[in-house]
Tab-separated table of C-alpha atoms and ligand atoms in Angstrom:
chain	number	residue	atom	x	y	z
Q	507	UNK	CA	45.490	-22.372	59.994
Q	508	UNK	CA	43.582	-19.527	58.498
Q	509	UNK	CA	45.164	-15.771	59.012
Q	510	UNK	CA	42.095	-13.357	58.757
Q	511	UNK	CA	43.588	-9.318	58.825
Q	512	UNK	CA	40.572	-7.147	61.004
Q	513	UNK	CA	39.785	-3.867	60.173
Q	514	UNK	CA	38.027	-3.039	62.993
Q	515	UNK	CA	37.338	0.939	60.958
Q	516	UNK	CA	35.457	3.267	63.067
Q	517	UNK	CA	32.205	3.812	64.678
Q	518	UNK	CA	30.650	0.965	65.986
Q	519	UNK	CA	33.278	-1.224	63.628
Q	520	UNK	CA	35.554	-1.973	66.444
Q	521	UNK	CA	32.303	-3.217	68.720
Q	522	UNK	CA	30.751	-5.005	66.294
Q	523	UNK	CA	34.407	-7.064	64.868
Q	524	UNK	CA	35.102	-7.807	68.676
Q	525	UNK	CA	31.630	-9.711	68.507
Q	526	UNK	CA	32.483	-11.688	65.285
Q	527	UNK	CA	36.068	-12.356	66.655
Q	528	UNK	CA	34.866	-13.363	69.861
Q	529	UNK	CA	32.438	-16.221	67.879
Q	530	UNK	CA	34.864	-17.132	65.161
Q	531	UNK	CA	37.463	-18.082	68.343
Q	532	UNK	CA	34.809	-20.182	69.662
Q	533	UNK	CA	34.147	-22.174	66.389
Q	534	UNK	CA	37.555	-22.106	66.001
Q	535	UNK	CA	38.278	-23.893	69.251
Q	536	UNK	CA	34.998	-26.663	68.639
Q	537	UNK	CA	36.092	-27.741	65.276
Q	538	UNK	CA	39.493	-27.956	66.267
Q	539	UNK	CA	40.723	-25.137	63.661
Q	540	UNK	CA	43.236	-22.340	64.127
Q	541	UNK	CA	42.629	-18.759	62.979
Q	542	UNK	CA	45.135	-16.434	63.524
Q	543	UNK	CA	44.014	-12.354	63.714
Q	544	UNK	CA	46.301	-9.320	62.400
Q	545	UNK	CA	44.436	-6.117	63.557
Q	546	UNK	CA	45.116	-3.038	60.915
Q	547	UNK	CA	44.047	0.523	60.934
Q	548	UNK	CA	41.241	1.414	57.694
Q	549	UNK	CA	39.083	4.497	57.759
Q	550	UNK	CA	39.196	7.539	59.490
Q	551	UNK	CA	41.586	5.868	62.600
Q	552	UNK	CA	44.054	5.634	59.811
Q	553	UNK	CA	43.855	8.859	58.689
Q	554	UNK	CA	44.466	10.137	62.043
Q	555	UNK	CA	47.461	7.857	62.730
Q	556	UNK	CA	48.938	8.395	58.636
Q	557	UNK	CA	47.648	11.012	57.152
Q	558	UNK	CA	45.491	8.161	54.399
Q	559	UNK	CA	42.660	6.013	55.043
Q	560	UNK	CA	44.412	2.979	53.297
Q	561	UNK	CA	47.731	2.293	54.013
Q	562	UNK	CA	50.008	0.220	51.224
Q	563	UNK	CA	51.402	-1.656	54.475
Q	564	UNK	CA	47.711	-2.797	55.487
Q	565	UNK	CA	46.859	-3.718	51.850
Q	566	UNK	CA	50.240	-6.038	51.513
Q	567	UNK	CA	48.585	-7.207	55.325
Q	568	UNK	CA	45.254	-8.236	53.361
Q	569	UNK	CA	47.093	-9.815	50.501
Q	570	UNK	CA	49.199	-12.154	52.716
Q	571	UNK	CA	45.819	-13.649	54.747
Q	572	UNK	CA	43.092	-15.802	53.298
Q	573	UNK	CA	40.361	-13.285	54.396
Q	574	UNK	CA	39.768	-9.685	55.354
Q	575	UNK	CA	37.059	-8.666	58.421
Q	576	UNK	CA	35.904	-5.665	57.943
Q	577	UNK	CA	33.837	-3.810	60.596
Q	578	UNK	CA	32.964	0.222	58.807
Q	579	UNK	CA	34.565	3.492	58.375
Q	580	UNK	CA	33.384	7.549	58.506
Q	581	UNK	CA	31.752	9.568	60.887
Q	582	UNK	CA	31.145	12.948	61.095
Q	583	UNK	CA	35.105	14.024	62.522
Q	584	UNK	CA	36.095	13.610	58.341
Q	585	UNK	CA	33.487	14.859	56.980
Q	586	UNK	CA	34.911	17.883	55.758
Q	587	UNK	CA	38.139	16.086	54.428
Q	588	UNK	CA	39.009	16.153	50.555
Q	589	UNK	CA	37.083	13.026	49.013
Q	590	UNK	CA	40.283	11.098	48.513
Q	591	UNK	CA	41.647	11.810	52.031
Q	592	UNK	CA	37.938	10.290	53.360
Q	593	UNK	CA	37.361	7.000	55.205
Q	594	UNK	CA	35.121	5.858	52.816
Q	595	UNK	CA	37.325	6.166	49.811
Q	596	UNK	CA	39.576	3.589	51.590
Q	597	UNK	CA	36.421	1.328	50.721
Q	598	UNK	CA	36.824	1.533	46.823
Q	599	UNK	CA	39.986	1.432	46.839
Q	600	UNK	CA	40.597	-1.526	49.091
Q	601	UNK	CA	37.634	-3.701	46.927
Q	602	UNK	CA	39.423	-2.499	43.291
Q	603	UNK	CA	43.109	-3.509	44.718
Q	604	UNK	CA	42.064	-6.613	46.328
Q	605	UNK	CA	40.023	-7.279	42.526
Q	606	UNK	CA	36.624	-8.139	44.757
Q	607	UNK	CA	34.238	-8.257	41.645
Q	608	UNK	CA	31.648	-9.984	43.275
Q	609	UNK	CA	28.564	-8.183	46.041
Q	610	UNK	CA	26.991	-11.211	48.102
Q	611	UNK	CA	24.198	-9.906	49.919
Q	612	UNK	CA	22.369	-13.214	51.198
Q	613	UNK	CA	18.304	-11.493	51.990
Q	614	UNK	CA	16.873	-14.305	54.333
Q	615	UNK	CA	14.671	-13.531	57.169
Q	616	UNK	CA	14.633	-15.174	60.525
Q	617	UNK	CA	11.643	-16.671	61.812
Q	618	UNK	CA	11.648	-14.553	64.834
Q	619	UNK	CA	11.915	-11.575	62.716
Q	620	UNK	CA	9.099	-12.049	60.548
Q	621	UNK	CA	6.653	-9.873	62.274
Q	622	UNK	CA	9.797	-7.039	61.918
Q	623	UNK	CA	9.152	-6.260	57.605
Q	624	UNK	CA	6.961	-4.364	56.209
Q	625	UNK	CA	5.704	-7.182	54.014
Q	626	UNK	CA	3.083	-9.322	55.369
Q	627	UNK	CA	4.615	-12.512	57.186
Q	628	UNK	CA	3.033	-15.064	54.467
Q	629	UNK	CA	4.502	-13.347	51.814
Q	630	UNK	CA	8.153	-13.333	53.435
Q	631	UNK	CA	8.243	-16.551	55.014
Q	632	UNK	CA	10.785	-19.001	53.681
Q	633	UNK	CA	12.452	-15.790	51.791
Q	634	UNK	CA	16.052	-16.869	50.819
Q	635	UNK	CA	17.804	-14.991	48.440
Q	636	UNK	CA	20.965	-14.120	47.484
Q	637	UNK	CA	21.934	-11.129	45.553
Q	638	UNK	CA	25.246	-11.014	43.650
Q	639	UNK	CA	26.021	-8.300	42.332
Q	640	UNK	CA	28.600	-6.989	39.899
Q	641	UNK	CA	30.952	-5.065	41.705
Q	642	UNK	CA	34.002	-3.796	39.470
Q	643	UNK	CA	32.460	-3.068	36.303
Q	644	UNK	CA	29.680	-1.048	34.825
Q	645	UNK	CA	28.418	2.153	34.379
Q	646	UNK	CA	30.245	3.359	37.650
Q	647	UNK	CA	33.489	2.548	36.417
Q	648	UNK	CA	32.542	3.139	32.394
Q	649	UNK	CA	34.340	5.535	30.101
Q	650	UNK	CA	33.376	8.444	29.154
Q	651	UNK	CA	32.120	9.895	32.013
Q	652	UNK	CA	31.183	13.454	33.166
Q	653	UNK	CA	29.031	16.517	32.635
Q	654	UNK	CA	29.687	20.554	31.306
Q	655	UNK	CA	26.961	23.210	31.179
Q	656	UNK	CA	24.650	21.264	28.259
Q	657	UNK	CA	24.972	17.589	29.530
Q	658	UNK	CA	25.462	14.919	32.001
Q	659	UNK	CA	26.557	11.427	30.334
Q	660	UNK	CA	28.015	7.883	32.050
Q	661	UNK	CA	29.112	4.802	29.724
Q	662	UNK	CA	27.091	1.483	30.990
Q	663	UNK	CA	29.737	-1.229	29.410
Q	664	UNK	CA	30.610	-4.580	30.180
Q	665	UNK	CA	33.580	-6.790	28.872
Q	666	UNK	CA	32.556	-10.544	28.144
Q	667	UNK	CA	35.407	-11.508	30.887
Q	668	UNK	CA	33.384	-9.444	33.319
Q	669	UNK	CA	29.730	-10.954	32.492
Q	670	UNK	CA	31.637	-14.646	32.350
Q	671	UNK	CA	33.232	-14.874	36.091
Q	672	UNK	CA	30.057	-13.511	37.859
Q	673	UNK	CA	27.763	-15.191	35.841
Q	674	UNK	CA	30.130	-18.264	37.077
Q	675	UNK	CA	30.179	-17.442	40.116
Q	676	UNK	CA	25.795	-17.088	39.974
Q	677	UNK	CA	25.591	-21.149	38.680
Q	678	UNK	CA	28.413	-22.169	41.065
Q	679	UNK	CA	26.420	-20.600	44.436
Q	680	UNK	CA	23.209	-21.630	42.857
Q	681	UNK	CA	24.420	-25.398	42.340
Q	682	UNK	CA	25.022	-25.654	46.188
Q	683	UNK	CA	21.412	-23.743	47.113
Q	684	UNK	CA	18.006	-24.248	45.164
Q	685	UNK	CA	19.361	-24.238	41.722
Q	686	UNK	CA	17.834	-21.403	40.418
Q	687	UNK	CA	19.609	-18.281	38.653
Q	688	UNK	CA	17.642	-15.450	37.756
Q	689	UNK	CA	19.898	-12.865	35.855
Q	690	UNK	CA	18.190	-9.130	35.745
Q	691	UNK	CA	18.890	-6.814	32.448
Q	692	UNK	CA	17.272	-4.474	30.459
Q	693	UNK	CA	17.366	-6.188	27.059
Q	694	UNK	CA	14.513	-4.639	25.863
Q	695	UNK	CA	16.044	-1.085	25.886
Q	696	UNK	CA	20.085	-1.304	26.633
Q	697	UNK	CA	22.605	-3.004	24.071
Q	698	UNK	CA	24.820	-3.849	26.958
Q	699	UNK	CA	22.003	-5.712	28.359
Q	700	UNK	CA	21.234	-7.441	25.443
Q	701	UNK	CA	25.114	-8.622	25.293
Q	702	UNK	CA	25.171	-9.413	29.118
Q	703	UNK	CA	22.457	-11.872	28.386
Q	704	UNK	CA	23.578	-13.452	25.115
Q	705	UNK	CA	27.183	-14.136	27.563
Q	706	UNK	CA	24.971	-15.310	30.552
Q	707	UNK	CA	23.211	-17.900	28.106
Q	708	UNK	CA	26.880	-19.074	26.662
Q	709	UNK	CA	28.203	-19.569	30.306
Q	710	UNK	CA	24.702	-21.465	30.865
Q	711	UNK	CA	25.454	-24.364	29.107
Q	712	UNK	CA	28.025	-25.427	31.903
Q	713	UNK	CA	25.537	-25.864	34.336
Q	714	UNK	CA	22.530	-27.973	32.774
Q	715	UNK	CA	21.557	-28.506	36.181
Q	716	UNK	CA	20.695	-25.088	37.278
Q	717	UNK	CA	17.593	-23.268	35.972
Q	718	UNK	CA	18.241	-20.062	34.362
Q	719	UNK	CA	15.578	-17.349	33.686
Q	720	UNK	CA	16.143	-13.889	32.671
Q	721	UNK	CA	14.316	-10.735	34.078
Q	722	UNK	CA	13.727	-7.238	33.530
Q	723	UNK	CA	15.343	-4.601	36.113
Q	724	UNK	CA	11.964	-3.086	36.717
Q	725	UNK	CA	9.953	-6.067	36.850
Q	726	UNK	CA	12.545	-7.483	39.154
Q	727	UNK	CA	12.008	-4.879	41.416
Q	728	UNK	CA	8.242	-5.677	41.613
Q	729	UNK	CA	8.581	-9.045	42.050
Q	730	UNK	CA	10.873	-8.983	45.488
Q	731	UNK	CA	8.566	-7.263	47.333
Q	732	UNK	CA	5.358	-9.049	45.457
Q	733	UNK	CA	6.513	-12.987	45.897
Q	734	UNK	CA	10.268	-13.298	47.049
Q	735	UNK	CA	10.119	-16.817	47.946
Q	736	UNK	CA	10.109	-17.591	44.121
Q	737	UNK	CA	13.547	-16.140	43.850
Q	738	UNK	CA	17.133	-18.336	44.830
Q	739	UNK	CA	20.095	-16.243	43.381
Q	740	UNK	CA	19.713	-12.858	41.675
Q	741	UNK	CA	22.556	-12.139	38.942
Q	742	UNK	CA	22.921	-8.318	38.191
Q	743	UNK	CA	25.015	-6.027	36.891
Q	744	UNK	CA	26.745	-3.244	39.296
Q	745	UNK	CA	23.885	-0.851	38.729
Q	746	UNK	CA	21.170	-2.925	39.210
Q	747	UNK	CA	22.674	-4.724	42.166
Q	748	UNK	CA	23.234	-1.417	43.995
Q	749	UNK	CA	19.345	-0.610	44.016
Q	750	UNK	CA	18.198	-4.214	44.270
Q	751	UNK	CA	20.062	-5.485	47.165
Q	752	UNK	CA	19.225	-2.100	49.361
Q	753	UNK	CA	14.891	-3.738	48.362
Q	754	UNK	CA	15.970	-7.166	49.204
Q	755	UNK	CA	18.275	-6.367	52.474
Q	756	UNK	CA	14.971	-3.915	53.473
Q	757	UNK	CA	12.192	-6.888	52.965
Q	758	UNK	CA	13.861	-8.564	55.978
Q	759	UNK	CA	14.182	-6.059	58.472
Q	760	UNK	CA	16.639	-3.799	60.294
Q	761	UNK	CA	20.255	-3.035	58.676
Q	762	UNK	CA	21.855	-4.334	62.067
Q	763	UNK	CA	20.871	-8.193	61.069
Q	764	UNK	CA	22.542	-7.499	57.002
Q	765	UNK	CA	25.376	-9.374	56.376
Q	766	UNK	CA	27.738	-9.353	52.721
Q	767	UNK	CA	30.814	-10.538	51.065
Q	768	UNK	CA	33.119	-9.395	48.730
Q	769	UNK	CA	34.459	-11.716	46.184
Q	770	UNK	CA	37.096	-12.195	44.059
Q	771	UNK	CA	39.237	-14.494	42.091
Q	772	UNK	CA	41.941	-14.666	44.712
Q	773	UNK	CA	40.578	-12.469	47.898
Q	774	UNK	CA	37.174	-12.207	49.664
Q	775	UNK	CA	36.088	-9.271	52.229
Q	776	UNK	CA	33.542	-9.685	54.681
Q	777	UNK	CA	31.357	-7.035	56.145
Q	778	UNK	CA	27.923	-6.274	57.887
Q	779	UNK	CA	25.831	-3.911	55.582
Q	780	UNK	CA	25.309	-1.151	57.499
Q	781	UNK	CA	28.334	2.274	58.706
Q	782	UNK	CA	29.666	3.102	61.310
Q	783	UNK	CA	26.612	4.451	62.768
Q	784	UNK	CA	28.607	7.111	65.039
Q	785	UNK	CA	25.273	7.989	66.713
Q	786	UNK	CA	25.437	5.216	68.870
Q	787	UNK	CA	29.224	4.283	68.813
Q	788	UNK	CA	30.549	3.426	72.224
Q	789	UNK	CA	27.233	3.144	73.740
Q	790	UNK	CA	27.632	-0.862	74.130
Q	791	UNK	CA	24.274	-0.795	71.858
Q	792	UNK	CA	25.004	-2.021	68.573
Q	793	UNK	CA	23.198	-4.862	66.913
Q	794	UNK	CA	26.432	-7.769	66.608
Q	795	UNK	CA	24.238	-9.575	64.292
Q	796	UNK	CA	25.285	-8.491	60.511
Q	797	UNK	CA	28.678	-8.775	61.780
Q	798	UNK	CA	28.382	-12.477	63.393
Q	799	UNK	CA	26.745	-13.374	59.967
Q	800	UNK	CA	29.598	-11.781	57.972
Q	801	UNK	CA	31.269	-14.391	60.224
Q	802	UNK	CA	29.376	-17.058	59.408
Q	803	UNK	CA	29.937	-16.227	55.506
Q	804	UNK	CA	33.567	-16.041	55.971
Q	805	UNK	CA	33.626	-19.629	57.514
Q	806	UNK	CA	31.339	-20.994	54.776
Q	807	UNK	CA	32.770	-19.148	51.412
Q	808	UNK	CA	36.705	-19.128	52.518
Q	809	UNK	CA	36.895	-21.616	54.490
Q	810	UNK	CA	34.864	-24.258	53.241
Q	811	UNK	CA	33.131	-24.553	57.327
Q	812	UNK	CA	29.563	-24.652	56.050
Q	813	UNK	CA	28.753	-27.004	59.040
Q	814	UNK	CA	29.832	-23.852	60.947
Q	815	UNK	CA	28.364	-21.795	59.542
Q	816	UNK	CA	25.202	-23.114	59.896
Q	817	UNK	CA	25.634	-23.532	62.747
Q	818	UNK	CA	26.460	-19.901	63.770
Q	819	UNK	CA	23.132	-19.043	61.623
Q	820	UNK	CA	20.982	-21.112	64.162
Q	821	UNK	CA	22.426	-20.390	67.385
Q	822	UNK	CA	21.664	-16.455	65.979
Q	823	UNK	CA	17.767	-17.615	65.547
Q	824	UNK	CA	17.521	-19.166	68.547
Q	825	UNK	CA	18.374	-16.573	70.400
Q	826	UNK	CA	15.990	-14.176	68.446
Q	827	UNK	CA	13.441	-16.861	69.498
Q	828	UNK	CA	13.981	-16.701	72.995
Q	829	UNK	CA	13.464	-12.994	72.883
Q	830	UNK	CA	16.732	-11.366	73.082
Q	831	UNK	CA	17.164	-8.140	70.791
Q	832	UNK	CA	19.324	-5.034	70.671
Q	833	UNK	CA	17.695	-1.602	70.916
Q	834	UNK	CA	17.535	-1.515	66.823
Q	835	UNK	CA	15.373	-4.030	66.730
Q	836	UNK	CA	13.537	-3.772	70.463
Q	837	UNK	CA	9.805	-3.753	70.883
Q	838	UNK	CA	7.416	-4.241	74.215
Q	839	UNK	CA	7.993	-7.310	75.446
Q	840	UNK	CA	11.219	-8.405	74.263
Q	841	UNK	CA	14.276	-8.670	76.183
Q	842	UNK	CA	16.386	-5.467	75.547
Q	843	UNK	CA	20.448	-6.820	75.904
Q	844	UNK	CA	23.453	-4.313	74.838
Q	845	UNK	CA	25.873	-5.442	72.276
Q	846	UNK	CA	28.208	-7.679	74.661
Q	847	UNK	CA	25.076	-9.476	76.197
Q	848	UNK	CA	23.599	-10.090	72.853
Q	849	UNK	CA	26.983	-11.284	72.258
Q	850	UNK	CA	27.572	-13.864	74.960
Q	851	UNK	CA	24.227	-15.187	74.313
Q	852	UNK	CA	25.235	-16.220	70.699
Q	853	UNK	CA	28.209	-17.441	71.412
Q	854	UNK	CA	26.472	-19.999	74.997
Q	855	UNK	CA	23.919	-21.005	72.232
Q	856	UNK	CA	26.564	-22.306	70.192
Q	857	UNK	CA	28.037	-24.168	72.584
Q	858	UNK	CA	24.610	-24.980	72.669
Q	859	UNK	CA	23.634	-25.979	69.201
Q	860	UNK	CA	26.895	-27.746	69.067
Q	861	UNK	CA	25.994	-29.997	71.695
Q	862	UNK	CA	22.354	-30.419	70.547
Q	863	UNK	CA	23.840	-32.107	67.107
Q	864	UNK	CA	25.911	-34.059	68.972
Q	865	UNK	CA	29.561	-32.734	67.814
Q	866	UNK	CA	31.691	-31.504	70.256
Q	867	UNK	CA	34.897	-31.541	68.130
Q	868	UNK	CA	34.660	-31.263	64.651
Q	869	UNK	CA	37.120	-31.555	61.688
Q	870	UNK	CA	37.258	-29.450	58.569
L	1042	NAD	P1	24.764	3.703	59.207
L	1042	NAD	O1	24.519	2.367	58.642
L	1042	NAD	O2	26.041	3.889	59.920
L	1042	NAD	O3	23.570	4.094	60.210
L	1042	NAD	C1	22.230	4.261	59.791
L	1042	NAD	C2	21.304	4.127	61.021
L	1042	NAD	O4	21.244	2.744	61.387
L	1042	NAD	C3	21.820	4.865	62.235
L	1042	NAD	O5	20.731	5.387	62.962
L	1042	NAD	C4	22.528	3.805	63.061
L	1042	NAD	O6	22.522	4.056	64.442
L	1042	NAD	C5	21.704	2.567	62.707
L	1042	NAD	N1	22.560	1.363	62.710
L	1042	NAD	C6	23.463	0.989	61.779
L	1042	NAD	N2	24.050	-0.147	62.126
L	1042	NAD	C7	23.527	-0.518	63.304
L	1042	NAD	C8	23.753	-1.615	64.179
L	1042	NAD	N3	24.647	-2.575	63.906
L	1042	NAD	N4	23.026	-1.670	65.308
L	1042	NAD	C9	22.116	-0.732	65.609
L	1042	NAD	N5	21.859	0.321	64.824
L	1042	NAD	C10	22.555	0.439	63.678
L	1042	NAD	O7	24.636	4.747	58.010
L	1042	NAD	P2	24.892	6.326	58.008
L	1042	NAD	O8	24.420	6.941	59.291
L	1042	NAD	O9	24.344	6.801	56.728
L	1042	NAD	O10	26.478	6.465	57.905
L	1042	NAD	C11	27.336	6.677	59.034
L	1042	NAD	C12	28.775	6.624	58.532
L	1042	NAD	O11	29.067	5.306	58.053
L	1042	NAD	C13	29.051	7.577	57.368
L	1042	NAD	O12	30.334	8.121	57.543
L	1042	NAD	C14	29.005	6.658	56.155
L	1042	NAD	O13	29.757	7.153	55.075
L	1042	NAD	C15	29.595	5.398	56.731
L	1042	NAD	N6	29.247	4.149	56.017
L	1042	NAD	C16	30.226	3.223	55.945
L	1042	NAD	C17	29.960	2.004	55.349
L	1042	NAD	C18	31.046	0.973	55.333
L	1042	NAD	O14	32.014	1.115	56.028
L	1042	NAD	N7	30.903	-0.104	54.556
L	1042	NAD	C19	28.675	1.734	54.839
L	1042	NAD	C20	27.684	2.706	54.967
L	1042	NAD	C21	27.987	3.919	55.560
């Protein structure tokens, strides 16, 4: 049995976690699995209900389950609230208390939704990338930090603990996909970059088997949006990460379809990309996609399911194929659905899929 703790947020959070839940209850019944939910307040909701955005009595909730679900927090009703009193400060302070050092932000596009980038289609096809980022460290948590009248100044340091487990973490996901780790610095200019790459070498030489090649920020840049196919995982530090993971998430298309985990040594967060997008809240409108493939993350990184997960992935593409899309991601011809429609069709092509590989029941 796996306990999973929702945080539904605000927005279109609660719309978009009632589509996830509503597949992950399905897998859960065809591979003969239990998951039990605990739905928590996060975000403005719980500001209204307890005066903080982030309870201490939801965060003991998330350390007692073996994953969190989160949907997004903010709109505009907070916006005027002190900056620690804010939904979104609940999000740094739930990642730094649940130690979530690692950013997954898989960038693969699906076939259907080739035609949807702003890249040519031969240039994107067969993208498959994954992004990990450094989440807890760096110059957005570095010492000194500030500005007066003359100057402006932030500290870009890294401990060799902190390049070690994500540069771990970079072989380990790379052993189970193409191999491949290319780990993005600025050696040529930063000191900090020259010492996360002397670590990332050291860590290299427990994992023979995966290639490891070392790029510059800048060049890095170029080359996702020149040739991504040539890229499996992407190791960078927290500052890097932030800017390349927004190129690589934008290659493939619309931020409804983005999904991303949080992970650390002992907890993992899942999450679609994009807010709360309180311009179409409650509207029955929202893309359910990031958050079904948040899902399908959870059920592959916490819960060892990669057959489900995979699964989940393709009944998602196969209903792109047959036409299906939410407003976000409408054009002539296609067949506009809302997000419960969009919804049901996932979760009958599962059933679907399932049957198609000839597994009705499955065990972990
Ligand atoms: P947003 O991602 O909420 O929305 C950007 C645009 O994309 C909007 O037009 C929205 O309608 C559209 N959009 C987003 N997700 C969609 C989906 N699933 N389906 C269809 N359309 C979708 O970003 P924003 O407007 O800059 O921020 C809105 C609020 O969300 C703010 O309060 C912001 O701070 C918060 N936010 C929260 C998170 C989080 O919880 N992790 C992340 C980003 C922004």
């Amino acid at each position: 049995m796996f306990k999973i703790t929702l945080l539904p947020g605000d927005g279109i959070g609660p719309e978009v976690v009632n589509a996830a839940v509503k597949v992950i209850k399905l897998v859960g019944e065809r591979f003969n699995t239990d998951f039990e939910f605990k739905t928590c307040l996060m975000g403005g909701c719980s500001y209204d209900a307890h005066g903080t955005p982030l309870t201490d009595e939801v965060l003991g909730e998330c350390y007692s389950s073996d994953a969190v679900f989160l949907g997004a927090v903010g709109g505009y009703k907070w916006e005027d609230l002190p900056h620690q009193l804010k939904p979104e400060a609940a999000l740094l302070k739930i990642r730094k208390a649940l130690g979530l050092y690692a950013n997954l932000r898989p960038a693969k596009v699906y076939e259907p939704m080739l035609s949807y980038s702003s890249l040519k289609e031969e240039i994107l096809k067969g993208t498959d990338v994954l992004i990990l980022r450094e989440l807890t460290g760096g110059i957005y948590f570095g010492q000194p930090r500030g500005y007066d009248d003359g100057k402006g100044f932030n500290t870009m340091i890294y401990t060799k603990d902190e390049v070690v487990r994500i540069a771990r973490k970079a072989f380990e996901y790379a052993r189970v996909r193409n191999k491949k780790v290319a780990s993005v610095d600025k050696a040529n200019v930063l000191e900090v970059s020259q010492f996360w790459r002397k670590v990332v070498i050291e860590v290299h030489k427990d994992y023979p088997d995966v290639q490891l090649q070392h790029m510059y920020v800048d060049n890095a840049a170029m080359q996702l949006v020149r040739d991504p196919k040539q890229f499996d995982v992407v190791l960078t530090s927290n500052l890097f990460g932030d800017i390349l993971s927004d190129i690589a998430a934008m290659i493939t298309g619309s931020l409804g379809m983005l999904p991303s985990a949080s992970i650390g040594s002992k907890y993992a967060l899942y999450e679609p990309v994009h807010g709360s997008a309180p311009d179409i809240a409650g509207k029955n409108i929202a893309n359910p996609i990031a958050a079904i493939s948040s899902a399908a993350m959870m059920l592959k990184y916490s819960f060892q399911m990669d057959k489900a997960a995979e699964l989940v992935e393709e009944a998602i593409e196969n209903v792109l194929t047959k036409g299906y899309r939410t407003k976000d991601i409408y054009k002539e011809g296609d067949k506009l659905v809302s997000t419960d429609e969009m919804t049901n069709n996932i979760i009958e092509e599962f059933d679907t899929v399932c049957a198609n590989h000839s597994l009705n029941v499955f065990t972990l």
